[in-house]
Amino acid sequence: MDEHEVDALIARVNAGEAGAQDALFATAYPALRELARTRLRDGGGHAGGLHTTQLVHESYLRLARSQRLKPENRREFFAYAARVMREFIVDTLRRREGSGAGEALTLDTRIEGEQPQGQDEVLKVHEALASLQAVEPRLAQVVEMRYFGGYTEVEIGEVLGLTERTVRRDWDKARLMLLALLR
């Protein structure tokens, strides 16, 4: 996938050009599938009935409903897509928890060697990230981009206009704060 092509498609979507959104998702689809695969713990197939394809398609629908894409470039787009996927997974967990139905959905939400213990732990991680967002928005953004988006410290720095060293410090601080919030 050509980074410049994706950037151009995002600009066309943001300008409201007809058909640009479909072209963007067609171009980004393989990378979105890979991103979804990494979000689901079962090695890319499915987890608790939620499949990679379902996660990509549901995320596409949520992104498509927005009036305007928020990201301005490829990196921001995939960070945004990772956030949408995380929100869909959490919404799915909450629906299942409320209804008592469905199989357990297992995600890899390890932070510094901590292994989640089912749906409750996943929801706790989501709530801790929301709390972090309220007090330290940049730290939460670094976590979303690194953990949920799979970006390197260099890529995060480029998107946020930070040095790699600052991103590394933010990541370390965010992990400590999240661990404290989870305990």
mmCIF file with all atom_site columns, C-alpha atoms in Angstrom:
data_model
loop_
_atom_site.group_PDB
_atom_site.id
_atom_site.type_symbol
_atom_site.label_atom_id
_atom_site.label_alt_id
_atom_site.label_comp_id
_atom_site.label_asym_id
_atom_site.label_entity_id
_atom_site.label_seq_id
_atom_site.pdbx_PDB_ins_code
_atom_site.Cartn_x
_atom_site.Cartn_y
_atom_site.Cartn_z
_atom_site.occupancy
_atom_site.B_iso_or_equiv
_atom_site.pdbx_formal_charge
_atom_site.auth_seq_id
_atom_site.auth_comp_id
_atom_site.auth_asym_id
_atom_site.auth_atom_id
_atom_site.pdbx_PDB_model_num
ATOM 1   C CA . MET A 1 1   ? 0.000   0.000   0.000  1.00 0.00 ? 1   MET A CA 1
ATOM 2   C CA . ASP A 1 2   ? 1.400   3.333   -1.074 1.00 0.00 ? 2   ASP A CA 1
ATOM 3   C CA . GLU A 1 3   ? 1.447   5.882   1.767  1.00 0.00 ? 3   GLU A CA 1
ATOM 4   C CA . HIS A 1 4   ? 1.000   8.803   -0.640 1.00 0.00 ? 4   HIS A CA 1
ATOM 5   C CA . GLU A 1 5   ? -2.000  7.125   -2.289 1.00 0.00 ? 5   GLU A CA 1
ATOM 6   C CA . VAL A 1 6   ? -3.677  6.668   1.093  1.00 0.00 ? 6   VAL A CA 1
ATOM 7   C CA . ASP A 1 7   ? -2.907  10.270  2.053  1.00 0.00 ? 7   ASP A CA 1
ATOM 8   C CA . ALA A 1 8   ? -4.440  11.461  -1.221 1.00 0.00 ? 8   ALA A CA 1
ATOM 9   C CA . LEU A 1 9   ? -7.550  9.321   -0.666 1.00 0.00 ? 9   LEU A CA 1
ATOM 10  C CA . ILE A 1 10  ? -7.933  10.672  2.880  1.00 0.00 ? 10  ILE A CA 1
ATOM 11  C CA . ALA A 1 11  ? -7.747  14.226  1.526  1.00 0.00 ? 11  ALA A CA 1
ATOM 12  C CA . ARG A 1 12  ? -10.426 13.345  -1.057 1.00 0.00 ? 12  ARG A CA 1
ATOM 13  C CA . VAL A 1 13  ? -12.654 11.853  1.667  1.00 0.00 ? 13  VAL A CA 1
ATOM 14  C CA . ASN A 1 14  ? -12.189 14.937  3.843  1.00 0.00 ? 14  ASN A CA 1
ATOM 15  C CA . ALA A 1 15  ? -13.101 17.124  0.848  1.00 0.00 ? 15  ALA A CA 1
ATOM 16  C CA . GLY A 1 16  ? -16.364 15.193  0.500  1.00 0.00 ? 16  GLY A CA 1
ATOM 17  C CA . GLU A 1 17  ? -15.596 13.640  -2.895 1.00 0.00 ? 17  GLU A CA 1
ATOM 18  C CA . ALA A 1 18  ? -18.117 10.975  -3.879 1.00 0.00 ? 18  ALA A CA 1
ATOM 19  C CA . GLY A 1 19  ? -16.697 7.454   -3.883 1.00 0.00 ? 19  GLY A CA 1
ATOM 20  C CA . ALA A 1 20  ? -13.463 8.451   -2.157 1.00 0.00 ? 20  ALA A CA 1
ATOM 21  C CA . GLN A 1 21  ? -14.375 6.734   1.102  1.00 0.00 ? 21  GLN A CA 1
ATOM 22  C CA . ASP A 1 22  ? -15.013 3.412   -0.649 1.00 0.00 ? 22  ASP A CA 1
ATOM 23  C CA . ALA A 1 23  ? -11.728 3.758   -2.548 1.00 0.00 ? 23  ALA A CA 1
ATOM 24  C CA . LEU A 1 24  ? -9.890  4.475   0.700  1.00 0.00 ? 24  LEU A CA 1
ATOM 25  C CA . PHE A 1 25  ? -11.260 1.400   2.432  1.00 0.00 ? 25  PHE A CA 1
ATOM 26  C CA . ALA A 1 26  ? -10.635 -0.798  -0.596 1.00 0.00 ? 26  ALA A CA 1
ATOM 27  C CA . THR A 1 27  ? -7.014  0.352   -0.625 1.00 0.00 ? 27  THR A CA 1
ATOM 28  C CA . ALA A 1 28  ? -6.577  0.103   3.158  1.00 0.00 ? 28  ALA A CA 1
ATOM 29  C CA . TYR A 1 29  ? -8.539  -3.141  3.599  1.00 0.00 ? 29  TYR A CA 1
ATOM 30  C CA . PRO A 1 30  ? -5.558  -5.539  3.814  1.00 0.00 ? 30  PRO A CA 1
ATOM 31  C CA . ALA A 1 31  ? -3.844  -3.354  6.415  1.00 0.00 ? 31  ALA A CA 1
ATOM 32  C CA . LEU A 1 32  ? -7.111  -2.954  8.347  1.00 0.00 ? 32  LEU A CA 1
ATOM 33  C CA . ARG A 1 33  ? -7.507  -6.748  8.410  1.00 0.00 ? 33  ARG A CA 1
ATOM 34  C CA . GLU A 1 34  ? -3.999  -7.087  9.805  1.00 0.00 ? 34  GLU A CA 1
ATOM 35  C CA . LEU A 1 35  ? -4.757  -4.450  12.417 1.00 0.00 ? 35  LEU A CA 1
ATOM 36  C CA . ALA A 1 36  ? -7.963  -6.270  13.387 1.00 0.00 ? 36  ALA A CA 1
ATOM 37  C CA . ARG A 1 37  ? -6.117  -9.572  13.505 1.00 0.00 ? 37  ARG A CA 1
ATOM 38  C CA . THR A 1 38  ? -3.677  -8.137  16.030 1.00 0.00 ? 38  THR A CA 1
ATOM 39  C CA . ARG A 1 39  ? -6.581  -6.822  18.132 1.00 0.00 ? 39  ARG A CA 1
ATOM 40  C CA . LEU A 1 40  ? -8.080  -10.284 18.442 1.00 0.00 ? 40  LEU A CA 1
ATOM 41  C CA . ARG A 1 41  ? -6.047  -12.755 20.407 1.00 0.00 ? 41  ARG A CA 1
ATOM 42  C CA . ASP A 1 42  ? -6.819  -15.935 18.502 1.00 0.00 ? 42  ASP A CA 1
ATOM 43  C CA . GLY A 1 43  ? -4.001  -15.464 16.015 1.00 0.00 ? 43  GLY A CA 1
ATOM 44  C CA . GLY A 1 44  ? -6.170  -13.807 13.398 1.00 0.00 ? 44  GLY A CA 1
ATOM 45  C CA . GLY A 1 45  ? -9.122  -16.161 13.114 1.00 0.00 ? 45  GLY A CA 1
ATOM 46  C CA . HIS A 1 46  ? -11.711 -15.287 15.695 1.00 0.00 ? 46  HIS A CA 1
ATOM 47  C CA . ALA A 1 47  ? -12.151 -14.831 19.431 1.00 0.00 ? 47  ALA A CA 1
ATOM 48  C CA . GLY A 1 48  ? -15.361 -15.601 21.221 1.00 0.00 ? 48  GLY A CA 1
ATOM 49  C CA . GLY A 1 49  ? -17.388 -15.444 18.020 1.00 0.00 ? 49  GLY A CA 1
ATOM 50  C CA . LEU A 1 50  ? -15.976 -12.077 16.898 1.00 0.00 ? 50  LEU A CA 1
ATOM 51  C CA . HIS A 1 51  ? -14.087 -12.558 13.647 1.00 0.00 ? 51  HIS A CA 1
ATOM 52  C CA . THR A 1 52  ? -11.400 -10.422 12.043 1.00 0.00 ? 52  THR A CA 1
ATOM 53  C CA . THR A 1 53  ? -13.607 -9.715  9.036  1.00 0.00 ? 53  THR A CA 1
ATOM 54  C CA . GLN A 1 54  ? -16.516 -8.745  11.269 1.00 0.00 ? 54  GLN A CA 1
ATOM 55  C CA . LEU A 1 55  ? -14.303 -6.361  13.239 1.00 0.00 ? 55  LEU A CA 1
ATOM 56  C CA . VAL A 1 56  ? -13.022 -4.705  10.043 1.00 0.00 ? 56  VAL A CA 1
ATOM 57  C CA . HIS A 1 57  ? -16.520 -4.375  8.557  1.00 0.00 ? 57  HIS A CA 1
ATOM 58  C CA . GLU A 1 58  ? -18.110 -3.042  11.737 1.00 0.00 ? 58  GLU A CA 1
ATOM 59  C CA . SER A 1 59  ? -15.264 -0.566  12.103 1.00 0.00 ? 59  SER A CA 1
ATOM 60  C CA . TYR A 1 60  ? -15.727 0.500   8.477  1.00 0.00 ? 60  TYR A CA 1
ATOM 61  C CA . LEU A 1 61  ? -19.416 1.148   9.126  1.00 0.00 ? 61  LEU A CA 1
ATOM 62  C CA . ARG A 1 62  ? -18.610 3.284   12.156 1.00 0.00 ? 62  ARG A CA 1
ATOM 63  C CA . LEU A 1 63  ? -15.977 5.231   10.230 1.00 0.00 ? 63  LEU A CA 1
ATOM 64  C CA . ALA A 1 64  ? -18.302 5.606   7.241  1.00 0.00 ? 64  ALA A CA 1
ATOM 65  C CA . ARG A 1 65  ? -21.048 7.103   9.426  1.00 0.00 ? 65  ARG A CA 1
ATOM 66  C CA . SER A 1 66  ? -18.780 9.916   10.508 1.00 0.00 ? 66  SER A CA 1
ATOM 67  C CA . GLN A 1 67  ? -19.338 13.081  8.517  1.00 0.00 ? 67  GLN A CA 1
ATOM 68  C CA . ARG A 1 68  ? -15.637 13.663  8.078  1.00 0.00 ? 68  ARG A CA 1
ATOM 69  C CA . LEU A 1 69  ? -12.613 11.518  8.795  1.00 0.00 ? 69  LEU A CA 1
ATOM 70  C CA . LYS A 1 70  ? -10.641 13.072  11.592 1.00 0.00 ? 70  LYS A CA 1
ATOM 71  C CA . PRO A 1 71  ? -7.170  11.952  10.449 1.00 0.00 ? 71  PRO A CA 1
ATOM 72  C CA . GLU A 1 72  ? -5.247  13.892  7.848  1.00 0.00 ? 72  GLU A CA 1
ATOM 73  C CA . ASN A 1 73  ? -2.741  11.176  6.850  1.00 0.00 ? 73  ASN A CA 1
ATOM 74  C CA . ARG A 1 74  ? -2.170  7.415   6.762  1.00 0.00 ? 74  ARG A CA 1
ATOM 75  C CA . ARG A 1 75  ? -0.686  7.114   10.252 1.00 0.00 ? 75  ARG A CA 1
ATOM 76  C CA . GLU A 1 76  ? -3.472  9.121   11.841 1.00 0.00 ? 76  GLU A CA 1
ATOM 77  C CA . PHE A 1 77  ? -6.033  7.107   9.866  1.00 0.00 ? 77  PHE A CA 1
ATOM 78  C CA . PHE A 1 78  ? -4.765  3.777   11.176 1.00 0.00 ? 78  PHE A CA 1
ATOM 79  C CA . ALA A 1 79  ? -4.508  5.105   14.730 1.00 0.00 ? 79  ALA A CA 1
ATOM 80  C CA . TYR A 1 80  ? -8.113  6.291   14.361 1.00 0.00 ? 80  TYR A CA 1
ATOM 81  C CA . ALA A 1 81  ? -9.143  2.897   12.942 1.00 0.00 ? 81  ALA A CA 1
ATOM 82  C CA . ALA A 1 82  ? -7.457  1.143   15.882 1.00 0.00 ? 82  ALA A CA 1
ATOM 83  C CA . ARG A 1 83  ? -9.449  3.328   18.289 1.00 0.00 ? 83  ARG A CA 1
ATOM 84  C CA . VAL A 1 84  ? -12.701 2.542   16.475 1.00 0.00 ? 84  VAL A CA 1
ATOM 85  C CA . MET A 1 85  ? -11.897 -1.179  16.632 1.00 0.00 ? 85  MET A CA 1
ATOM 86  C CA . ARG A 1 86  ? -11.146 -0.968  20.349 1.00 0.00 ? 86  ARG A CA 1
ATOM 87  C CA . GLU A 1 87  ? -14.426 0.857   20.952 1.00 0.00 ? 87  GLU A CA 1
ATOM 88  C CA . PHE A 1 88  ? -16.347 -1.769  18.970 1.00 0.00 ? 88  PHE A CA 1
ATOM 89  C CA . ILE A 1 89  ? -14.728 -4.600  20.936 1.00 0.00 ? 89  ILE A CA 1
ATOM 90  C CA . VAL A 1 90  ? -15.536 -2.902  24.240 1.00 0.00 ? 90  VAL A CA 1
ATOM 91  C CA . ASP A 1 91  ? -19.126 -2.217  23.118 1.00 0.00 ? 91  ASP A CA 1
ATOM 92  C CA . THR A 1 92  ? -19.451 -5.887  22.164 1.00 0.00 ? 92  THR A CA 1
ATOM 93  C CA . LEU A 1 93  ? -18.143 -6.967  25.562 1.00 0.00 ? 93  LEU A CA 1
ATOM 94  C CA . ARG A 1 94  ? -20.529 -4.647  27.367 1.00 0.00 ? 94  ARG A CA 1
ATOM 95  C CA . ARG A 1 95  ? -23.506 -5.944  25.382 1.00 0.00 ? 95  ARG A CA 1
ATOM 96  C CA . ARG A 1 96  ? -22.547 -9.529  26.140 1.00 0.00 ? 96  ARG A CA 1
ATOM 97  C CA . GLU A 1 97  ? -21.925 -8.729  29.794 1.00 0.00 ? 97  GLU A CA 1
ATOM 98  C CA . GLY A 1 98  ? -25.315 -7.039  30.065 1.00 0.00 ? 98  GLY A CA 1
ATOM 99  C CA . SER A 1 99  ? -27.164 -9.880  28.386 1.00 0.00 ? 99  SER A CA 1
ATOM 100 C CA . GLY A 1 100 ? -25.183 -12.686 29.941 1.00 0.00 ? 100 GLY A CA 1
ATOM 101 C CA . ALA A 1 101 ? -25.047 -14.287 26.495 1.00 0.00 ? 101 ALA A CA 1
ATOM 102 C CA . GLY A 1 102 ? -22.239 -15.178 24.181 1.00 0.00 ? 102 GLY A CA 1
ATOM 103 C CA . GLU A 1 103 ? -18.826 -16.673 24.608 1.00 0.00 ? 103 GLU A CA 1
ATOM 104 C CA . ALA A 1 104 ? -16.006 -14.870 26.312 1.00 0.00 ? 104 ALA A CA 1
ATOM 105 C CA . LEU A 1 105 ? -14.087 -12.480 24.074 1.00 0.00 ? 105 LEU A CA 1
ATOM 106 C CA . THR A 1 106 ? -10.390 -12.568 24.886 1.00 0.00 ? 106 THR A CA 1
ATOM 107 C CA . LEU A 1 107 ? -8.066  -9.738  23.946 1.00 0.00 ? 107 LEU A CA 1
ATOM 108 C CA . ASP A 1 108 ? -4.378  -9.331  24.497 1.00 0.00 ? 108 ASP A CA 1
ATOM 109 C CA . THR A 1 109 ? -4.382  -6.405  26.909 1.00 0.00 ? 109 THR A CA 1
ATOM 110 C CA . ARG A 1 110 ? -1.139  -7.191  28.704 1.00 0.00 ? 110 ARG A CA 1
ATOM 111 C CA . ILE A 1 111 ? 0.663   -4.257  30.220 1.00 0.00 ? 111 ILE A CA 1
ATOM 112 C CA . GLU A 1 112 ? 4.138   -5.042  31.516 1.00 0.00 ? 112 GLU A CA 1
ATOM 113 C CA . GLY A 1 113 ? 3.574   -8.761  31.808 1.00 0.00 ? 113 GLY A CA 1
ATOM 114 C CA . GLU A 1 114 ? 0.093   -8.631  33.280 1.00 0.00 ? 114 GLU A CA 1
ATOM 115 C CA . GLN A 1 115 ? -2.299  -11.124 31.684 1.00 0.00 ? 115 GLN A CA 1
ATOM 116 C CA . PRO A 1 116 ? -5.990  -10.218 31.511 1.00 0.00 ? 116 PRO A CA 1
ATOM 117 C CA . GLN A 1 117 ? -8.519  -12.452 33.203 1.00 0.00 ? 117 GLN A CA 1
ATOM 118 C CA . GLY A 1 118 ? -11.435 -12.353 30.799 1.00 0.00 ? 118 GLY A CA 1
ATOM 119 C CA . GLN A 1 119 ? -14.003 -9.753  29.874 1.00 0.00 ? 119 GLN A CA 1
ATOM 120 C CA . ASP A 1 120 ? -13.889 -7.936  33.198 1.00 0.00 ? 120 ASP A CA 1
ATOM 121 C CA . GLU A 1 121 ? -10.179 -7.280  32.805 1.00 0.00 ? 121 GLU A CA 1
ATOM 122 C CA . VAL A 1 122 ? -10.602 -5.976  29.251 1.00 0.00 ? 122 VAL A CA 1
ATOM 123 C CA . LEU A 1 123 ? -13.287 -3.559  30.425 1.00 0.00 ? 123 LEU A CA 1
ATOM 124 C CA . LYS A 1 124 ? -11.042 -2.456  33.310 1.00 0.00 ? 124 LYS A CA 1
ATOM 125 C CA . VAL A 1 125 ? -8.237  -1.680  30.856 1.00 0.00 ? 125 VAL A CA 1
ATOM 126 C CA . HIS A 1 126 ? -10.655 0.326   28.711 1.00 0.00 ? 126 HIS A CA 1
ATOM 127 C CA . GLU A 1 127 ? -11.916 2.258   31.756 1.00 0.00 ? 127 GLU A CA 1
ATOM 128 C CA . ALA A 1 128 ? -8.342  2.890   32.933 1.00 0.00 ? 128 ALA A CA 1
ATOM 129 C CA . LEU A 1 129 ? -7.481  4.275   29.498 1.00 0.00 ? 129 LEU A CA 1
ATOM 130 C CA . ALA A 1 130 ? -10.554 6.520   29.634 1.00 0.00 ? 130 ALA A CA 1
ATOM 131 C CA . SER A 1 131 ? -9.418  7.785   33.057 1.00 0.00 ? 131 SER A CA 1
ATOM 132 C CA . LEU A 1 132 ? -5.941  8.412   31.695 1.00 0.00 ? 132 LEU A CA 1
ATOM 133 C CA . GLN A 1 133 ? -7.497  10.318  28.774 1.00 0.00 ? 133 GLN A CA 1
ATOM 134 C CA . ALA A 1 134 ? -9.278  12.603  31.230 1.00 0.00 ? 134 ALA A CA 1
ATOM 135 C CA . VAL A 1 135 ? -6.095  13.611  33.075 1.00 0.00 ? 135 VAL A CA 1
ATOM 136 C CA . GLU A 1 136 ? -3.331  13.107  30.489 1.00 0.00 ? 136 GLU A CA 1
ATOM 137 C CA . PRO A 1 137 ? -4.762  13.155  26.940 1.00 0.00 ? 137 PRO A CA 1
ATOM 138 C CA . ARG A 1 138 ? -1.367  12.957  25.229 1.00 0.00 ? 138 ARG A CA 1
ATOM 139 C CA . LEU A 1 139 ? -0.372  9.898   27.245 1.00 0.00 ? 139 LEU A CA 1
ATOM 140 C CA . ALA A 1 140 ? -3.637  8.199   26.311 1.00 0.00 ? 140 ALA A CA 1
ATOM 141 C CA . GLN A 1 141 ? -3.009  9.049   22.659 1.00 0.00 ? 141 GLN A CA 1
ATOM 142 C CA . VAL A 1 142 ? 0.482   7.517   22.857 1.00 0.00 ? 142 VAL A CA 1
ATOM 143 C CA . VAL A 1 143 ? -1.009  4.338   24.358 1.00 0.00 ? 143 VAL A CA 1
ATOM 144 C CA . GLU A 1 144 ? -3.695  4.142   21.676 1.00 0.00 ? 144 GLU A CA 1
ATOM 145 C CA . MET A 1 145 ? -1.200  4.640   18.880 1.00 0.00 ? 145 MET A CA 1
ATOM 146 C CA . ARG A 1 146 ? 1.439   2.293   20.234 1.00 0.00 ? 146 ARG A CA 1
ATOM 147 C CA . TYR A 1 147 ? -0.648  -0.436  21.795 1.00 0.00 ? 147 TYR A CA 1
ATOM 148 C CA . PHE A 1 148 ? -3.817  -0.384  19.720 1.00 0.00 ? 148 PHE A CA 1
ATOM 149 C CA . GLY A 1 149 ? -2.370  1.030   16.489 1.00 0.00 ? 149 GLY A CA 1
ATOM 150 C CA . GLY A 1 150 ? 0.935   -0.811  16.538 1.00 0.00 ? 150 GLY A CA 1
ATOM 151 C CA . TYR A 1 151 ? 3.007   2.312   15.840 1.00 0.00 ? 151 TYR A CA 1
ATOM 152 C CA . THR A 1 152 ? 6.659   2.642   16.763 1.00 0.00 ? 152 THR A CA 1
ATOM 153 C CA . GLU A 1 153 ? 7.928   5.444   18.947 1.00 0.00 ? 153 GLU A CA 1
ATOM 154 C CA . VAL A 1 154 ? 9.385   7.158   15.875 1.00 0.00 ? 154 VAL A CA 1
ATOM 155 C CA . GLU A 1 155 ? 6.046   7.007   14.013 1.00 0.00 ? 155 GLU A CA 1
ATOM 156 C CA . ILE A 1 156 ? 4.154   8.310   17.043 1.00 0.00 ? 156 ILE A CA 1
ATOM 157 C CA . GLY A 1 157 ? 6.628   11.164  17.336 1.00 0.00 ? 157 GLY A CA 1
ATOM 158 C CA . GLU A 1 158 ? 6.108   12.072  13.686 1.00 0.00 ? 158 GLU A CA 1
ATOM 159 C CA . VAL A 1 159 ? 2.325   12.178  14.045 1.00 0.00 ? 159 VAL A CA 1
ATOM 160 C CA . LEU A 1 160 ? 2.292   14.048  17.368 1.00 0.00 ? 160 LEU A CA 1
ATOM 161 C CA . GLY A 1 161 ? 5.269   16.297  16.662 1.00 0.00 ? 161 GLY A CA 1
ATOM 162 C CA . LEU A 1 162 ? 7.322   14.848  19.531 1.00 0.00 ? 162 LEU A CA 1
ATOM 163 C CA . THR A 1 163 ? 10.834  13.476  19.796 1.00 0.00 ? 163 THR A CA 1
ATOM 164 C CA . GLU A 1 164 ? 11.324  9.738   20.092 1.00 0.00 ? 164 GLU A CA 1
ATOM 165 C CA . ARG A 1 165 ? 12.702  10.262  23.598 1.00 0.00 ? 165 ARG A CA 1
ATOM 166 C CA . THR A 1 166 ? 9.563   12.163  24.665 1.00 0.00 ? 166 THR A CA 1
ATOM 167 C CA . VAL A 1 167 ? 7.353   9.424   23.257 1.00 0.00 ? 167 VAL A CA 1
ATOM 168 C CA . ARG A 1 168 ? 9.377   6.810   25.167 1.00 0.00 ? 168 ARG A CA 1
ATOM 169 C CA . ARG A 1 169 ? 8.991   8.812   28.409 1.00 0.00 ? 169 ARG A CA 1
ATOM 170 C CA . ASP A 1 170 ? 5.256   9.244   27.763 1.00 0.00 ? 170 ASP A CA 1
ATOM 171 C CA . TRP A 1 171 ? 4.896   5.505   27.123 1.00 0.00 ? 171 TRP A CA 1
ATOM 172 C CA . ASP A 1 172 ? 6.717   4.625   30.354 1.00 0.00 ? 172 ASP A CA 1
ATOM 173 C CA . LYS A 1 173 ? 4.652   7.117   32.350 1.00 0.00 ? 173 LYS A CA 1
ATOM 174 C CA . ALA A 1 174 ? 1.392   5.923   30.758 1.00 0.00 ? 174 ALA A CA 1
ATOM 175 C CA . ARG A 1 175 ? 2.148   2.270   31.560 1.00 0.00 ? 175 ARG A CA 1
ATOM 176 C CA . LEU A 1 176 ? 2.823   3.121   35.197 1.00 0.00 ? 176 LEU A CA 1
ATOM 177 C CA . MET A 1 177 ? -0.350  5.183   35.443 1.00 0.00 ? 177 MET A CA 1
ATOM 178 C CA . LEU A 1 178 ? -2.431  2.461   33.793 1.00 0.00 ? 178 LEU A CA 1
ATOM 179 C CA . LEU A 1 179 ? -1.024  -0.177  36.140 1.00 0.00 ? 179 LEU A CA 1
ATOM 180 C CA . ALA A 1 180 ? -1.887  2.019   39.115 1.00 0.00 ? 180 ALA A CA 1
ATOM 181 C CA . LEU A 1 181 ? -5.401  2.568   37.762 1.00 0.00 ? 181 LEU A CA 1
ATOM 182 C CA . LEU A 1 182 ? -5.863  -1.184  37.220 1.00 0.00 ? 182 LEU A CA 1
ATOM 183 C CA . ARG A 1 183 ? -4.938  -2.051  40.803 1.00 0.00 ? 183 ARG A CA 1
#
